[in-house]
XYZ file of C-alpha atoms in Angstrom:
186
model
C 0.253 -0.048 0.025
C 2.292 2.851 -1.097
C -0.444 5.751 -0.231
C -0.813 4.614 2.957
C 2.710 4.976 3.641
C 2.836 8.186 1.965
C 0.037 9.167 4.429
C 2.111 7.489 7.440
C 5.454 9.499 6.166
C 2.943 12.653 6.264
C 1.501 12.051 9.461
C 5.034 11.292 11.306
C 6.822 15.043 9.764
C 3.468 16.281 10.817
C 3.487 15.206 14.310
C 7.563 16.730 14.864
C 6.584 19.542 12.913
C 3.443 19.914 15.198
C 5.844 20.052 18.533
C 8.463 21.710 16.844
C 5.832 24.476 15.654
C 4.187 24.472 19.792
C 7.566 24.372 21.563
C 9.255 27.538 19.564
C 5.984 29.023 18.442
C 3.231 28.915 20.866
C 4.346 27.950 24.313
C 3.736 31.106 26.397
C 2.789 33.492 24.225
C 0.211 35.382 25.230
C -2.348 33.405 22.846
C -1.641 30.403 24.567
C -1.876 32.172 27.575
C -5.202 33.308 26.954
C -6.484 29.220 25.982
C -5.350 28.542 29.259
C -7.348 31.098 31.365
C -10.504 31.233 29.390
C -10.513 26.741 29.369
C -9.860 27.152 33.757
C -11.944 30.118 33.889
C -15.119 28.887 31.812
C -15.175 25.632 34.212
C -14.045 27.438 37.527
C -17.516 30.184 36.568
C -19.568 26.780 35.857
C -18.135 24.898 39.169
C -19.316 28.038 40.693
C -22.883 28.170 39.488
C -23.879 24.963 38.376
C -27.410 23.462 39.538
C -26.010 20.966 40.882
C -29.641 19.035 41.850
C -30.002 18.900 38.044
C -26.004 17.893 37.881
C -26.853 14.767 35.694
C -28.457 16.447 32.580
C -26.438 19.217 32.653
C -23.511 16.984 32.801
C -25.493 14.981 29.825
C -25.590 18.694 27.662
C -21.963 19.211 28.389
C -20.428 15.950 27.193
C -22.556 15.521 24.652
C -21.872 19.657 23.667
C -18.206 18.143 23.299
C -18.953 15.148 21.284
C -20.611 17.094 18.578
C -18.121 20.329 18.895
C -15.240 17.978 18.684
C -16.446 16.012 15.589
C -17.432 19.028 13.400
C -14.178 20.706 14.513
C -12.522 17.435 13.841
C -14.382 17.678 9.852
C -13.518 21.247 9.778
C -9.973 20.831 10.144
C -9.490 17.480 7.693
C -11.726 19.385 4.989
C -9.390 22.420 5.653
C -11.979 24.726 6.325
C -10.380 26.621 9.725
C -7.312 25.783 11.789
C -5.721 26.850 15.320
C -2.438 27.567 15.322
C -2.494 27.755 18.765
C -3.171 24.780 20.952
C -2.712 24.278 24.685
C -1.179 20.942 24.023
C 1.052 20.066 21.229
C -0.659 16.180 20.832
C -4.070 17.369 19.793
C -6.258 19.670 17.711
C -9.171 17.627 19.304
C -8.800 19.542 23.217
C -8.875 23.252 22.443
C -10.671 25.570 24.774
C -13.808 26.753 22.557
C -14.833 22.426 22.430
C -13.625 21.612 25.987
C -15.091 24.609 27.627
C -16.487 27.754 25.790
C -19.183 25.536 24.165
C -20.018 22.841 26.436
C -20.275 25.366 29.660
C -22.359 27.448 27.515
C -24.710 25.273 26.558
C -24.860 23.945 29.797
C -25.471 27.332 31.772
C -28.024 28.084 29.107
C -29.703 24.303 29.756
C -29.681 25.242 33.519
C -31.488 28.567 33.566
C -33.655 28.273 30.415
C -36.591 25.968 31.413
C -38.324 26.535 28.440
C -37.617 25.482 24.623
C -38.707 28.946 23.296
C -36.688 31.101 25.733
C -33.349 28.060 25.406
C -33.462 28.376 21.752
C -33.947 32.158 21.555
C -30.858 32.560 24.163
C -28.729 29.907 22.043
C -29.297 32.002 18.709
C -28.322 34.952 21.070
C -25.441 32.864 21.673
C -24.884 31.773 18.519
C -24.167 35.353 16.553
C -21.988 36.024 19.712
C -19.641 33.725 19.212
C -19.977 33.505 15.151
C -19.742 37.118 14.595
C -17.725 38.295 18.474
C -15.965 35.699 19.230
C -14.824 34.230 16.156
C -13.181 37.440 14.420
C -12.003 38.616 17.721
C -9.678 34.939 17.458
C -8.926 35.270 13.918
C -7.380 38.821 14.724
C -5.239 37.311 17.391
C -4.576 34.507 15.024
C -5.689 31.963 17.056
C -8.366 31.021 14.731
C -7.539 30.221 10.957
C -10.330 30.534 8.201
C -9.553 28.826 5.441
C -12.603 27.810 2.940
C -15.330 28.911 5.965
C -17.605 31.996 6.492
C -19.001 33.590 10.208
C -21.917 33.222 9.603
C -21.819 29.225 8.519
C -21.202 28.714 12.309
C -24.081 30.332 13.473
C -26.833 28.016 12.362
C -24.558 24.973 13.193
C -23.709 26.627 16.837
C -28.120 26.851 16.750
C -28.313 23.382 16.078
C -25.538 21.795 18.457
C -27.846 23.546 21.087
C -31.248 22.518 20.153
C -29.369 18.703 19.565
C -28.016 18.425 23.331
C -31.148 20.054 24.894
C -32.929 17.559 22.683
C -30.657 14.273 24.185
C -31.045 15.587 27.711
C -34.461 15.603 27.272
C -34.708 12.512 25.772
C -32.951 10.882 28.888
C -35.035 12.447 31.128
C -38.664 11.292 29.740
C -36.407 7.716 29.112
C -36.041 7.482 32.495
C -39.136 8.908 33.577
C -40.726 5.977 31.454
C -38.553 3.295 33.531
C -39.368 4.537 36.768
C -43.413 4.228 35.866
C -43.151 0.896 34.581
C -41.207 -0.132 38.026
C -44.253 1.091 39.709
C -46.810 -0.404 37.640
């Protein structure tokens, strides 16, 4: 499999280049500190604000958000739609402060505070607008997010869709549990 061997060679070179880039151009830069601080800060805020009585459902929203964000980010990076020149760790593009911090914490807090679907979707839309048209351009200006074949306005409906899906997943799990409890009682 000569093509597969070429892929493996390129992958090995990519690992070496990523590590060198990280050590010489990323580690301890102000962009790296922003990523580290942002990741820690959003989780501290979440830890202070989270409703521990609803923790299971809130965590379902958060973990679902992480899974979807990581998959979508991986697809976008693989297809050459965008990339991240700055990462917290050199060994993974999947562990970034947006996928593992901002997105899940935002949707967990929106889920926690917005009990009705109408309010939830409205706030998710506001979050999507903020993330797409304020945060993304800001990180582009800081050279922390590189847009290759993408537009900010493509992101907004995706953020909203992710929010709807993760709330739907949490609601479905809650409904299944409720039905199971009802069946036990009969």
